[in-house]
Tab-separated table of N, CA, C and O in Angstrom:
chain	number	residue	atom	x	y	z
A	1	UNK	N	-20.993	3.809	-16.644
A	1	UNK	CA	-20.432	4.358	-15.416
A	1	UNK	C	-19.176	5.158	-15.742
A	1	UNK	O	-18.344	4.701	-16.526
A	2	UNK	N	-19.013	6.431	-15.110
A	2	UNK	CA	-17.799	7.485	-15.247
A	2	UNK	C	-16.658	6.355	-14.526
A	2	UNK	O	-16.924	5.503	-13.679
A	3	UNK	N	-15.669	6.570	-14.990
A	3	UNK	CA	-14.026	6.303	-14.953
A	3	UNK	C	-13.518	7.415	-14.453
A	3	UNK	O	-14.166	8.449	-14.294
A	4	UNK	N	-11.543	7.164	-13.994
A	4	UNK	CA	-10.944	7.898	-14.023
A	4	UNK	C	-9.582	7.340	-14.170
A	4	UNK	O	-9.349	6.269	-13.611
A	5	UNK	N	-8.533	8.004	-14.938
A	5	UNK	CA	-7.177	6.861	-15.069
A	5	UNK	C	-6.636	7.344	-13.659
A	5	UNK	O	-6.983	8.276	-12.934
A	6	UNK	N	-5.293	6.006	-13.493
A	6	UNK	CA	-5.213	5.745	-12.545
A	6	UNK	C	-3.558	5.548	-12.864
A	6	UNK	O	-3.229	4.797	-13.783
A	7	UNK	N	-2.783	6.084	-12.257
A	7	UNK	CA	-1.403	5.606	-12.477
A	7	UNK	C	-0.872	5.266	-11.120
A	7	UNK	O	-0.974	6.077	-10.200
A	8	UNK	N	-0.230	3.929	-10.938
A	8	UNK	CA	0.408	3.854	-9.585
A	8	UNK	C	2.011	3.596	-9.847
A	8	UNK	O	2.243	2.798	-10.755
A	9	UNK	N	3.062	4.120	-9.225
A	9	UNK	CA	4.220	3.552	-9.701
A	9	UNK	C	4.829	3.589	-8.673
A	9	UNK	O	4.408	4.396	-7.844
A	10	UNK	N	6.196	2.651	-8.259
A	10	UNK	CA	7.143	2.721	-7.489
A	10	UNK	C	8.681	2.859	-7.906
A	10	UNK	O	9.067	3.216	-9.019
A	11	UNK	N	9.240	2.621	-7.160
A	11	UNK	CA	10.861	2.638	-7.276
A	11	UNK	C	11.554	2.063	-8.696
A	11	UNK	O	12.499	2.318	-9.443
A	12	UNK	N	10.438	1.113	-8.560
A	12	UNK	CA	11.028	-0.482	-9.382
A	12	UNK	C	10.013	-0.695	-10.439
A	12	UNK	O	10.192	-1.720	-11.097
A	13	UNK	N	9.043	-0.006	-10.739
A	13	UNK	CA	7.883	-0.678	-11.848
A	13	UNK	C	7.164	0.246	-11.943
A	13	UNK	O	7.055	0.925	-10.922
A	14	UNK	N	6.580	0.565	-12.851
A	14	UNK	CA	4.754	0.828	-13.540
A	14	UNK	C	4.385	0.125	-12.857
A	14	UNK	O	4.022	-0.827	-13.547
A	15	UNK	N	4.117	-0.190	-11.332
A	15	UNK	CA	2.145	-1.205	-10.923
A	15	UNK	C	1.071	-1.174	-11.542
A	15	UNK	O	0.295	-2.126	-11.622
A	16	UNK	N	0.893	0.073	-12.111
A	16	UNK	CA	-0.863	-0.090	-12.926
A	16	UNK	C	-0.891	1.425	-13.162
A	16	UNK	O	-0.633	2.443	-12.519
A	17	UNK	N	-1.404	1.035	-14.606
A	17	UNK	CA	-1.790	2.097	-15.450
A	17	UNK	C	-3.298	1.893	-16.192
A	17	UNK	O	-3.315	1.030	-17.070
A	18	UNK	N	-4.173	2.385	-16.006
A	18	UNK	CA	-5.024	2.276	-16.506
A	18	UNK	C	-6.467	3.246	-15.805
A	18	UNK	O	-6.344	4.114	-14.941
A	19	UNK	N	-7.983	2.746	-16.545
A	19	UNK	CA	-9.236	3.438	-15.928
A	19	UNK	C	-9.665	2.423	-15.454
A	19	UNK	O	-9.737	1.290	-15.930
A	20	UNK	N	-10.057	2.956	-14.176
A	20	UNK	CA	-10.701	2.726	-12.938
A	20	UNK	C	-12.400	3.605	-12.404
A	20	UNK	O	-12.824	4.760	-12.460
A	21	UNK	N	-12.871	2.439	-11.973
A	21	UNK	CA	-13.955	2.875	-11.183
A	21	UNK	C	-13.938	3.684	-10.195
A	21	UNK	O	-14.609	4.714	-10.250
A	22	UNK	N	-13.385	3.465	-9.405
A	22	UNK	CA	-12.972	3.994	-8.105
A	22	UNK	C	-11.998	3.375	-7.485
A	22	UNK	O	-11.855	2.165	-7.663
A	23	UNK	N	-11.106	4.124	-6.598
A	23	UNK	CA	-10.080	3.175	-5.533
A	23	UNK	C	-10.223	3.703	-4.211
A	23	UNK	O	-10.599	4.868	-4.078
A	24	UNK	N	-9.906	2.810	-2.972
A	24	UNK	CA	-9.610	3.104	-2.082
A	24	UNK	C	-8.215	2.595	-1.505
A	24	UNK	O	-7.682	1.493	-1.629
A	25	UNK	N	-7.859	3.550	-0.945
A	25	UNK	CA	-6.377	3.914	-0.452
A	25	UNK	C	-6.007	4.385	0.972
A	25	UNK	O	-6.567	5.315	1.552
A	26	UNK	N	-5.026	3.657	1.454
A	26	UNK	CA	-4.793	4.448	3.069
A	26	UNK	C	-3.725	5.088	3.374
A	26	UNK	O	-2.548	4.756	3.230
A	27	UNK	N	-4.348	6.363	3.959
A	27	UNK	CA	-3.210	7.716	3.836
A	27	UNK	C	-2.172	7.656	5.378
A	27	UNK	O	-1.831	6.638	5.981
A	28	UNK	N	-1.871	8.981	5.695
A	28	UNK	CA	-1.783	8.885	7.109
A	28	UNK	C	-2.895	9.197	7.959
A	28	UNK	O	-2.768	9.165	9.183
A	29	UNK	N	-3.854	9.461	7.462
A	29	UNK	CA	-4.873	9.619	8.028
A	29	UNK	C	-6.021	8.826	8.350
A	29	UNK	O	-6.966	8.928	9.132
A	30	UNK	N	-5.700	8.153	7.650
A	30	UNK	CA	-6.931	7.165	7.261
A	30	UNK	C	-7.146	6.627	5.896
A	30	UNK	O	-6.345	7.076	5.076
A	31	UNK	N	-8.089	5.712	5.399
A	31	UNK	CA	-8.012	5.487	4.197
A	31	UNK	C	-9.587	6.215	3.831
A	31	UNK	O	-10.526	6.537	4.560
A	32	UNK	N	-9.363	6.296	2.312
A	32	UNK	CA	-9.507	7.503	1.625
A	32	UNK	C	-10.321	6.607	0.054
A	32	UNK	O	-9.958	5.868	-0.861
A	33	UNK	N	-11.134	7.039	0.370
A	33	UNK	CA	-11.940	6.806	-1.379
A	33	UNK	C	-12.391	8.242	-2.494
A	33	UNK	O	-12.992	9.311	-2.386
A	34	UNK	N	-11.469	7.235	-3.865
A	34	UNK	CA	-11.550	8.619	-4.648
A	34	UNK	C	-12.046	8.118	-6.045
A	34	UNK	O	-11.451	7.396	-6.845
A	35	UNK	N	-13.443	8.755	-6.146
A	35	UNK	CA	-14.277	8.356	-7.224
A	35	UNK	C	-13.822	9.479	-8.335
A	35	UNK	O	-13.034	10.400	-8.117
A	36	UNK	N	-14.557	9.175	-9.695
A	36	UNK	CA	-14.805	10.435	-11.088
A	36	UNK	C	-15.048	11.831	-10.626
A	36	UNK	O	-16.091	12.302	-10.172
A	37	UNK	N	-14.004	12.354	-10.807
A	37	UNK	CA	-14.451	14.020	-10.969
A	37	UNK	C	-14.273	14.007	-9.522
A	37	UNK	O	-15.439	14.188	-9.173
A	38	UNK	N	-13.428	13.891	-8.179
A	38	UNK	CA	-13.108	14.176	-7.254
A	38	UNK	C	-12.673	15.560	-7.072
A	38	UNK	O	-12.926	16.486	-7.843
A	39	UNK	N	-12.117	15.611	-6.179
A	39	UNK	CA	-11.676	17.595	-5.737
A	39	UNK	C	-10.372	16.970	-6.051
A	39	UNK	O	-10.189	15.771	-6.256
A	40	UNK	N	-9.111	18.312	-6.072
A	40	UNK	CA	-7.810	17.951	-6.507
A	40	UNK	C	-7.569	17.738	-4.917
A	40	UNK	O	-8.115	18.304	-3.970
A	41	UNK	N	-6.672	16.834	-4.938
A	41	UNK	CA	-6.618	16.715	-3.392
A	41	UNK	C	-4.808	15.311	-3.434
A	41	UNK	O	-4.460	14.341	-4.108
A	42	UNK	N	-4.249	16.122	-2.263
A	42	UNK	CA	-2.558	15.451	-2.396
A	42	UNK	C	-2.763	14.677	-1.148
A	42	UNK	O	-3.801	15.090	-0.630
A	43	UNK	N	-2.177	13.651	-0.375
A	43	UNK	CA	-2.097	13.089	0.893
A	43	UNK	C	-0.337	12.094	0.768
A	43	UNK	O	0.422	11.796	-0.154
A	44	UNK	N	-0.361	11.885	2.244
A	44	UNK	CA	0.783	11.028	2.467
A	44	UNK	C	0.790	9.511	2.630
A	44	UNK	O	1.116	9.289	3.796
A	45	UNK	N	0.601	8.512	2.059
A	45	UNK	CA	0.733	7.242	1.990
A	45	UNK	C	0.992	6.929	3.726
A	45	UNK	O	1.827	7.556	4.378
A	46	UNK	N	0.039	5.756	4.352
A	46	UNK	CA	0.250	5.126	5.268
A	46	UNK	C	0.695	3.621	5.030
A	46	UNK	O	0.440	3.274	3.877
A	47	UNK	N	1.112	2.926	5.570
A	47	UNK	CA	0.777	1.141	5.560
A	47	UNK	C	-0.305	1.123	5.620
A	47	UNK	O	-1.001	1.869	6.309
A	48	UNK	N	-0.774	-0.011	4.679
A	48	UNK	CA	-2.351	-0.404	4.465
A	48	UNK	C	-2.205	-0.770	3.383
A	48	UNK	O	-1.121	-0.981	2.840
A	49	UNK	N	-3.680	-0.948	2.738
A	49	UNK	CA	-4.574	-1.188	1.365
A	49	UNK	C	-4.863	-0.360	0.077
A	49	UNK	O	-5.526	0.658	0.275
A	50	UNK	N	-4.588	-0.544	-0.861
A	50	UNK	CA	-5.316	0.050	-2.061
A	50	UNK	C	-5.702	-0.997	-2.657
A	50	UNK	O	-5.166	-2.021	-3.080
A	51	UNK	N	-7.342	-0.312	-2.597
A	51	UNK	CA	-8.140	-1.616	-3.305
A	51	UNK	C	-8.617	-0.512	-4.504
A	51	UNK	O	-9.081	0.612	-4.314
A	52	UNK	N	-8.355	-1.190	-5.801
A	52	UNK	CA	-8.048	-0.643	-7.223
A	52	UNK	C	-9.916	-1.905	-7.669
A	52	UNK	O	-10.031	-3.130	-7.709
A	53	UNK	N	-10.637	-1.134	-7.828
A	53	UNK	CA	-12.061	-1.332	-8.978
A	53	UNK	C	-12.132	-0.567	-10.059
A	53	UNK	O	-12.387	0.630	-10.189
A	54	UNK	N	-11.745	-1.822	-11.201
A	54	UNK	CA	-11.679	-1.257	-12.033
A	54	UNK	C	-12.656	-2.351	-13.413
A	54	UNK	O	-12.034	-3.338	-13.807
A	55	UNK	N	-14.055	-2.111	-14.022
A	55	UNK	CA	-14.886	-2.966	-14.758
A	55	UNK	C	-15.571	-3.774	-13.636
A	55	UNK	O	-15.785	-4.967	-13.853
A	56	UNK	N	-15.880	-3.313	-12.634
A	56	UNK	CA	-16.850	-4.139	-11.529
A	56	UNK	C	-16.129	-4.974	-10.799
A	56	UNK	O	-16.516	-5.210	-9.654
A	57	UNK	N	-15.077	-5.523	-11.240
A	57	UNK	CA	-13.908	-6.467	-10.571
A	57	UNK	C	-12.913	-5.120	-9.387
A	57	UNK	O	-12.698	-3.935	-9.637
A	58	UNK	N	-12.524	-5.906	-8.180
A	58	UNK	CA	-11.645	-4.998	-7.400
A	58	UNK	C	-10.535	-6.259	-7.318
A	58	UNK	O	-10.668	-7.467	-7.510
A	59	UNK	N	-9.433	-5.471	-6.963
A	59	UNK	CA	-8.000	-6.372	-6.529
A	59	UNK	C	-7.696	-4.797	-5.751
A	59	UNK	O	-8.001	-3.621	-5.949
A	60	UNK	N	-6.814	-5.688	-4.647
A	60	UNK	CA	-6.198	-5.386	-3.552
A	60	UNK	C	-4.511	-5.305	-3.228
A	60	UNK	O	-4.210	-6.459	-2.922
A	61	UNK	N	-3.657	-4.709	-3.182
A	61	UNK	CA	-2.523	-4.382	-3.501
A	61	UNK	C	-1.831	-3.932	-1.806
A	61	UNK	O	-2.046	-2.869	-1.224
A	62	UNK	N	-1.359	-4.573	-1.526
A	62	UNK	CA	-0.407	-3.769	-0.152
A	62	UNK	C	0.559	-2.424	-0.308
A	62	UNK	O	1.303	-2.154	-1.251
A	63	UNK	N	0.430	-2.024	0.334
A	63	UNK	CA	0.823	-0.186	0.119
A	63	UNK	C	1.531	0.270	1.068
A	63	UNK	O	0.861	0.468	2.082
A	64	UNK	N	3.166	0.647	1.208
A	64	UNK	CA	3.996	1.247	2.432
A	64	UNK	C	4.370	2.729	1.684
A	64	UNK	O	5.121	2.788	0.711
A	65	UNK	N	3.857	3.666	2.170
A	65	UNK	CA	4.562	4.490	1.997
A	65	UNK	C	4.552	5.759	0.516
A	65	UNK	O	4.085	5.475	-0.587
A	66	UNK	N	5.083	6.911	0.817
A	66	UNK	CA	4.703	7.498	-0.429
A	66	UNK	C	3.610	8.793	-0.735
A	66	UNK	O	3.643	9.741	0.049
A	67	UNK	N	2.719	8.818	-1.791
A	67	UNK	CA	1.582	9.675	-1.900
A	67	UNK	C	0.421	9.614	-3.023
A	67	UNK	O	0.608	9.197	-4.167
A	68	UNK	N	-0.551	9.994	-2.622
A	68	UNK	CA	-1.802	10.206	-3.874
A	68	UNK	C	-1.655	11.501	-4.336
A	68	UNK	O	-1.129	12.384	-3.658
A	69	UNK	N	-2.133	11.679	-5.561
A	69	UNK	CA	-2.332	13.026	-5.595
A	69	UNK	C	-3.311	12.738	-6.795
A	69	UNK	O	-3.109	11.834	-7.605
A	70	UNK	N	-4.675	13.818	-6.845
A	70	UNK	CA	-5.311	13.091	-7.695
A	70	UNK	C	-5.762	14.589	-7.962
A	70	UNK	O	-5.956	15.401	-7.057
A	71	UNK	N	-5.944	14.927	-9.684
A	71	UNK	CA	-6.067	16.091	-10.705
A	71	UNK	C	-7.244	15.755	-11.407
A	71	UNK	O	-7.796	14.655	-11.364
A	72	UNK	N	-7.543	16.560	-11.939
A	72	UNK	CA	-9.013	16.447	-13.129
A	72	UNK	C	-7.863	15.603	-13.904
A	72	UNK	O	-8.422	14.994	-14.817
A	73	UNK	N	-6.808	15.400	-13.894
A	73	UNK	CA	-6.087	14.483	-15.489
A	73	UNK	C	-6.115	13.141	-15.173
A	73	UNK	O	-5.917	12.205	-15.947
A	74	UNK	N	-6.450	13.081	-13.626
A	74	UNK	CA	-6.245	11.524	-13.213
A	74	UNK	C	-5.727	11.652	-11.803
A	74	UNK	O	-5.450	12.683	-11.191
A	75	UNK	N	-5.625	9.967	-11.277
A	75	UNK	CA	-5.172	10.041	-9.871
A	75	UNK	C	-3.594	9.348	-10.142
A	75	UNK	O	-3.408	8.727	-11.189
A	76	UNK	N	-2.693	9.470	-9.321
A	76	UNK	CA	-1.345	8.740	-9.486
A	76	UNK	C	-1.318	8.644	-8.212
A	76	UNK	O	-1.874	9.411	-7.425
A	77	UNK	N	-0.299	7.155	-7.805
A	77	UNK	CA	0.084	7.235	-6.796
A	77	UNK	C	1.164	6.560	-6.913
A	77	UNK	O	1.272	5.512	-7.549
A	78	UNK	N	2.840	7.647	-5.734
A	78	UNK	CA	3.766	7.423	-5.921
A	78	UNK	C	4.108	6.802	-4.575
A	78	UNK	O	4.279	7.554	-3.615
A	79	UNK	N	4.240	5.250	-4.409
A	79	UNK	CA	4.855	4.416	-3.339
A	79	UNK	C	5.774	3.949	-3.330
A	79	UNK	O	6.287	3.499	-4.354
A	80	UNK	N	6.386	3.881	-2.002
A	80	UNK	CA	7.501	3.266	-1.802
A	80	UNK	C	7.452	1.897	-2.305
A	80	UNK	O	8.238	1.537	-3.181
A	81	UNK	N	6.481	1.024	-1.753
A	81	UNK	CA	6.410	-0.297	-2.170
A	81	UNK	C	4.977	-0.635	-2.484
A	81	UNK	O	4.167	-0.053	-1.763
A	82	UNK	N	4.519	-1.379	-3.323
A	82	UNK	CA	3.033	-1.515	-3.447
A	82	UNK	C	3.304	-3.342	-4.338
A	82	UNK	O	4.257	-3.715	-5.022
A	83	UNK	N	2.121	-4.047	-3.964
A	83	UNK	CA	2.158	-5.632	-4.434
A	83	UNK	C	1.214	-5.969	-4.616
A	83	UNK	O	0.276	-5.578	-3.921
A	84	UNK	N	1.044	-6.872	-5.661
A	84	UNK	CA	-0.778	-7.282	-5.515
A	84	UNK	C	-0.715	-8.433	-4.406
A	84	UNK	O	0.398	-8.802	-4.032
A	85	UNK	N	-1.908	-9.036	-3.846
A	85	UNK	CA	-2.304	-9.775	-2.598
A	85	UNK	C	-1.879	-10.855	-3.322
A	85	UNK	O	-1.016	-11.375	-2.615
A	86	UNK	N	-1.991	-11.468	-4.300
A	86	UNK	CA	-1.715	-12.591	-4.876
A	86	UNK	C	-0.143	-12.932	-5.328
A	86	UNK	O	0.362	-14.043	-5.484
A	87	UNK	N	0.543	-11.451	-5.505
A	87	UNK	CA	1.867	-11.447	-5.490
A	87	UNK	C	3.038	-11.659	-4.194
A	87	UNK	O	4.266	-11.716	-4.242
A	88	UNK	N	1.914	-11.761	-2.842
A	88	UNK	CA	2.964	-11.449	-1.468
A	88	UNK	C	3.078	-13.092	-1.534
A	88	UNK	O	2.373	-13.979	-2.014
A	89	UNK	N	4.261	-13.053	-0.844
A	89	UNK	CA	5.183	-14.566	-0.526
A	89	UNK	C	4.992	-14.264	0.899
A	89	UNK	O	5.673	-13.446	1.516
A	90	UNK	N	3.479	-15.367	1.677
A	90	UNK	CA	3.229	-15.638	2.990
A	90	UNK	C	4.263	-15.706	3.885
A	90	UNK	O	4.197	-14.984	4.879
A	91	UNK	N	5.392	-16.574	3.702
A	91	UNK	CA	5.914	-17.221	4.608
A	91	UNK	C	7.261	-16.293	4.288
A	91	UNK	O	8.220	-16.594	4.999
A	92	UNK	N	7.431	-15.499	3.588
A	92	UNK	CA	8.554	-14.333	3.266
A	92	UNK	C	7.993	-13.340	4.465
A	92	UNK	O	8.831	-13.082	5.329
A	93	UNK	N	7.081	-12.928	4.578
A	93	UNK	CA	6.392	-11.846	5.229
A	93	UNK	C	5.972	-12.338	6.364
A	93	UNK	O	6.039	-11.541	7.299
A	94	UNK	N	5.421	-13.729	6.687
A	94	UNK	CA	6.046	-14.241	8.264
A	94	UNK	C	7.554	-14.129	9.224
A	94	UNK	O	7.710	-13.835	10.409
A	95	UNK	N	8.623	-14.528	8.068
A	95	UNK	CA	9.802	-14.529	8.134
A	95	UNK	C	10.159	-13.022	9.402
A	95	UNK	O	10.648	-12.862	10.520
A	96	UNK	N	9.273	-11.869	7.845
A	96	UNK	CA	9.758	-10.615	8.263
A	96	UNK	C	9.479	-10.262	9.648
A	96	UNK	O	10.180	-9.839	10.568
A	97	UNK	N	8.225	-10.566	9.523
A	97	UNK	CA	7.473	-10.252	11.050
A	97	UNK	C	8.164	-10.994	12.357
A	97	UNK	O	8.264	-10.518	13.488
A	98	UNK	N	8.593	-12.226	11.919
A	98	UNK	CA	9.354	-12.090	13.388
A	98	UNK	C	10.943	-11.761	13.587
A	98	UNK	O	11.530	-11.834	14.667
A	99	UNK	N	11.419	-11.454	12.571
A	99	UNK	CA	12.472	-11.044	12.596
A	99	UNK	C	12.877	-9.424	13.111
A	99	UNK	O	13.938	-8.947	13.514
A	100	UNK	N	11.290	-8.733	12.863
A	100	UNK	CA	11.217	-7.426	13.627
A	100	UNK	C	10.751	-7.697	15.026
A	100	UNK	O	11.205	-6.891	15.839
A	101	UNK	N	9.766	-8.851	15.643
A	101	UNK	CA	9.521	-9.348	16.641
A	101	UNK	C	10.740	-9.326	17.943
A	101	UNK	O	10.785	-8.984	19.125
A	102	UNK	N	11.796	-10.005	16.760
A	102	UNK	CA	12.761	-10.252	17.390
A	102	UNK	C	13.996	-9.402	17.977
A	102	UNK	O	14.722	-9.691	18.928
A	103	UNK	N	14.030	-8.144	17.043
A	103	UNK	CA	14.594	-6.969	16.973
A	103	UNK	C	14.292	-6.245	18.134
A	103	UNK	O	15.041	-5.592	18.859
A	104	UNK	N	12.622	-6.534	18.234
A	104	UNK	CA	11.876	-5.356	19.193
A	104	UNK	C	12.411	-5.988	20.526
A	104	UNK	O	12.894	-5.115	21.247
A	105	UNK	N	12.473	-7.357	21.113
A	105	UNK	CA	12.830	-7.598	22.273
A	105	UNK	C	14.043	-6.893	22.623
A	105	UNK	O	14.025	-6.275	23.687
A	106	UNK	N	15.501	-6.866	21.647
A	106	UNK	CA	16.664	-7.033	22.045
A	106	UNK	C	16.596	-5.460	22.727
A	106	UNK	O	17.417	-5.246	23.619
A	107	UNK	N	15.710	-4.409	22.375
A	107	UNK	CA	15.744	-3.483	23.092
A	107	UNK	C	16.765	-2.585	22.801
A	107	UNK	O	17.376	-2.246	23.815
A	108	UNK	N	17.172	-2.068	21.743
A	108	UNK	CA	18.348	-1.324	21.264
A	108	UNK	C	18.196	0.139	21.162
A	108	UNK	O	17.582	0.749	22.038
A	109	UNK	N	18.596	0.603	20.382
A	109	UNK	CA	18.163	2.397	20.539
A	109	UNK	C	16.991	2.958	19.760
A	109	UNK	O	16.609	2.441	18.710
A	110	UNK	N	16.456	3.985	20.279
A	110	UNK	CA	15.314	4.245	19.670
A	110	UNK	C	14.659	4.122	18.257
A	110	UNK	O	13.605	3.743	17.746
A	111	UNK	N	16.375	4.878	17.766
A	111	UNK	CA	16.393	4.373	16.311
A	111	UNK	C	15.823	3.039	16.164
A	111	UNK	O	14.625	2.842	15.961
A	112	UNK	N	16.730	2.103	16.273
A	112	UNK	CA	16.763	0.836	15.769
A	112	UNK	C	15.141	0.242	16.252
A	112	UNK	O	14.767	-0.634	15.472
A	113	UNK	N	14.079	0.560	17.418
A	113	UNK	CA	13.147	0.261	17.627
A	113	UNK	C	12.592	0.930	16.937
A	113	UNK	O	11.916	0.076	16.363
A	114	UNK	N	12.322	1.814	16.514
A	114	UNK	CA	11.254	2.529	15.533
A	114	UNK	C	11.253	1.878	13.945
A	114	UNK	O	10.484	2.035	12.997
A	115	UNK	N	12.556	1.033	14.142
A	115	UNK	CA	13.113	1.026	12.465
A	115	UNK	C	12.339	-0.516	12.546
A	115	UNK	O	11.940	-0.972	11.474
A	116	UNK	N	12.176	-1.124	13.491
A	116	UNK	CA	12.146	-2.429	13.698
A	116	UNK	C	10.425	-2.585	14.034
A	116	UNK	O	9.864	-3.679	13.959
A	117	UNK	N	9.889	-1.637	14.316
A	117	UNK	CA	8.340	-1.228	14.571
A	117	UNK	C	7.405	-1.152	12.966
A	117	UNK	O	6.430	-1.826	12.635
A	118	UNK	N	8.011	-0.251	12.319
A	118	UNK	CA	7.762	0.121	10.752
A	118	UNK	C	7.500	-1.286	10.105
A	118	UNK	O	6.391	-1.631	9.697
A	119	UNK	N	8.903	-2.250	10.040
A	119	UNK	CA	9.193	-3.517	9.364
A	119	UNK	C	8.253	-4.405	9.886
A	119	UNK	O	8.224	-5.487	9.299
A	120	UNK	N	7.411	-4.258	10.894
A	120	UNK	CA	6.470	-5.025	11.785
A	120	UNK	C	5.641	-4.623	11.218
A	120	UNK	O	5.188	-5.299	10.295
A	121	UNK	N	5.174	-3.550	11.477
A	121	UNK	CA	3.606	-2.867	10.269
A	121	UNK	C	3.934	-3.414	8.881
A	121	UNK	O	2.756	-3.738	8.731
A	122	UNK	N	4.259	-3.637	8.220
A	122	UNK	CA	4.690	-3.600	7.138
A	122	UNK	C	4.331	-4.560	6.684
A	122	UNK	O	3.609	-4.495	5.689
A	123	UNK	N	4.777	-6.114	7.360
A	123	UNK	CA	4.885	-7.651	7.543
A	123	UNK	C	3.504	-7.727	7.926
A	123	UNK	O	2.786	-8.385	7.174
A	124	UNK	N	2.971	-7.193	8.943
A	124	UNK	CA	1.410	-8.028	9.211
A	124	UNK	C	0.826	-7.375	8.185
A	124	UNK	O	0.094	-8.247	7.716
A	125	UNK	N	0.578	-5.756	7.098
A	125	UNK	CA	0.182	-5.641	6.389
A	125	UNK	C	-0.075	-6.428	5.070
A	125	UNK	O	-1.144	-6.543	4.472
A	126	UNK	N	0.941	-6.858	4.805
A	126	UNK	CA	1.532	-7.814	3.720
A	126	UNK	C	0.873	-8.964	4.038
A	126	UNK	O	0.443	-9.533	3.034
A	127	UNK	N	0.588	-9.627	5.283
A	127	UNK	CA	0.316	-10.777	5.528
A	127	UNK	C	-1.344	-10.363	5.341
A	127	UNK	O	-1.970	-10.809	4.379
A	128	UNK	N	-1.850	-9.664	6.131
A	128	UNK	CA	-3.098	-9.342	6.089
A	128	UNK	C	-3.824	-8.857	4.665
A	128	UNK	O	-5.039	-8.986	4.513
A	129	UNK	N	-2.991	-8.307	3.676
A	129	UNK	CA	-3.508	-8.182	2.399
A	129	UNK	C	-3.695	-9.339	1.783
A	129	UNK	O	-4.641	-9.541	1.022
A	130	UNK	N	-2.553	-10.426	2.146
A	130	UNK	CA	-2.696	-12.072	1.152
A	130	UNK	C	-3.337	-12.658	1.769
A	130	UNK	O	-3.235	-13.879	1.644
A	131	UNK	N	-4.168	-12.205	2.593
A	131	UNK	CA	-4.743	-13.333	3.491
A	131	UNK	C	-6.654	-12.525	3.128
A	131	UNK	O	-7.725	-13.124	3.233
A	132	UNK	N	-6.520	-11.665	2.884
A	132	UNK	CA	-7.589	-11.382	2.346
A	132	UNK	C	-8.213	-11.151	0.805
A	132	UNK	O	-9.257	-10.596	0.461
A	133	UNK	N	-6.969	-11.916	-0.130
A	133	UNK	CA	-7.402	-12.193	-1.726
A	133	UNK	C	-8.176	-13.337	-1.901
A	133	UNK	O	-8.562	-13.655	-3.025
């Protein structure tokens, strides 16, 4: 079976370097599958999933933010934050979620609700990725 390398990195780490089968990834648009020999093609990172198959095995990684961009040399993707499902701390990412819960009641300025909306996506993502490894 054709491959393609795969570089993901963030702020803070190399996440994964290596060949891959295929991945799927969620943009702002939607999520997005990008097999061998794809079109060159750039997008904007949504909250969601990248599920990385790579030797018939897949793992699942939580994803805020950022971009794909994928070349005949390979695909990279540059995120804000990315974790494997087995790496999220449940009850860290409960924490979060109601602590934006809690934000959202007090009703403050738009800013601060939009900022407090994001941290909510973010938290059930996180929760919903470890809850599906």
């Amino acid at each position: 079976m054709s491959t393609f390398h795969l570089k993901v990195l963030t702020t803070e780490r190399q996440f994964y370097d290596g060949d891959v089968d295929r991945i799927v990834v969620r943009t702002t648009q939607g999520d997005v599958g990008i097999l061998p020999n794809h079109v060159p093609y750039t997008a904007a990172l949504g909250i969601g999933g990248l599920t990385v198959i790579a030797n018939g095995s897949e793992r699942i990684a939580a994803v805020s933010g950022g971009f794909v961009d994928v070349s005949k040399d390979g695909t990279v993707v540059l995120a804000r934050t990315c974790e494997w499902a087995d790496e999220i701390d449940i009850n860290r990412a409960r924490e979060a979620a109601e602590r934006a819960r809690a934000k959202l009641q007090q009703k403050e300025s738009e800013h601060e609700q939009n900022v407090a909306q994001v941290k909510l996506k973010k938290a059930i993502n996180r929760m919903r990725i470890a809850e599906e490894k």
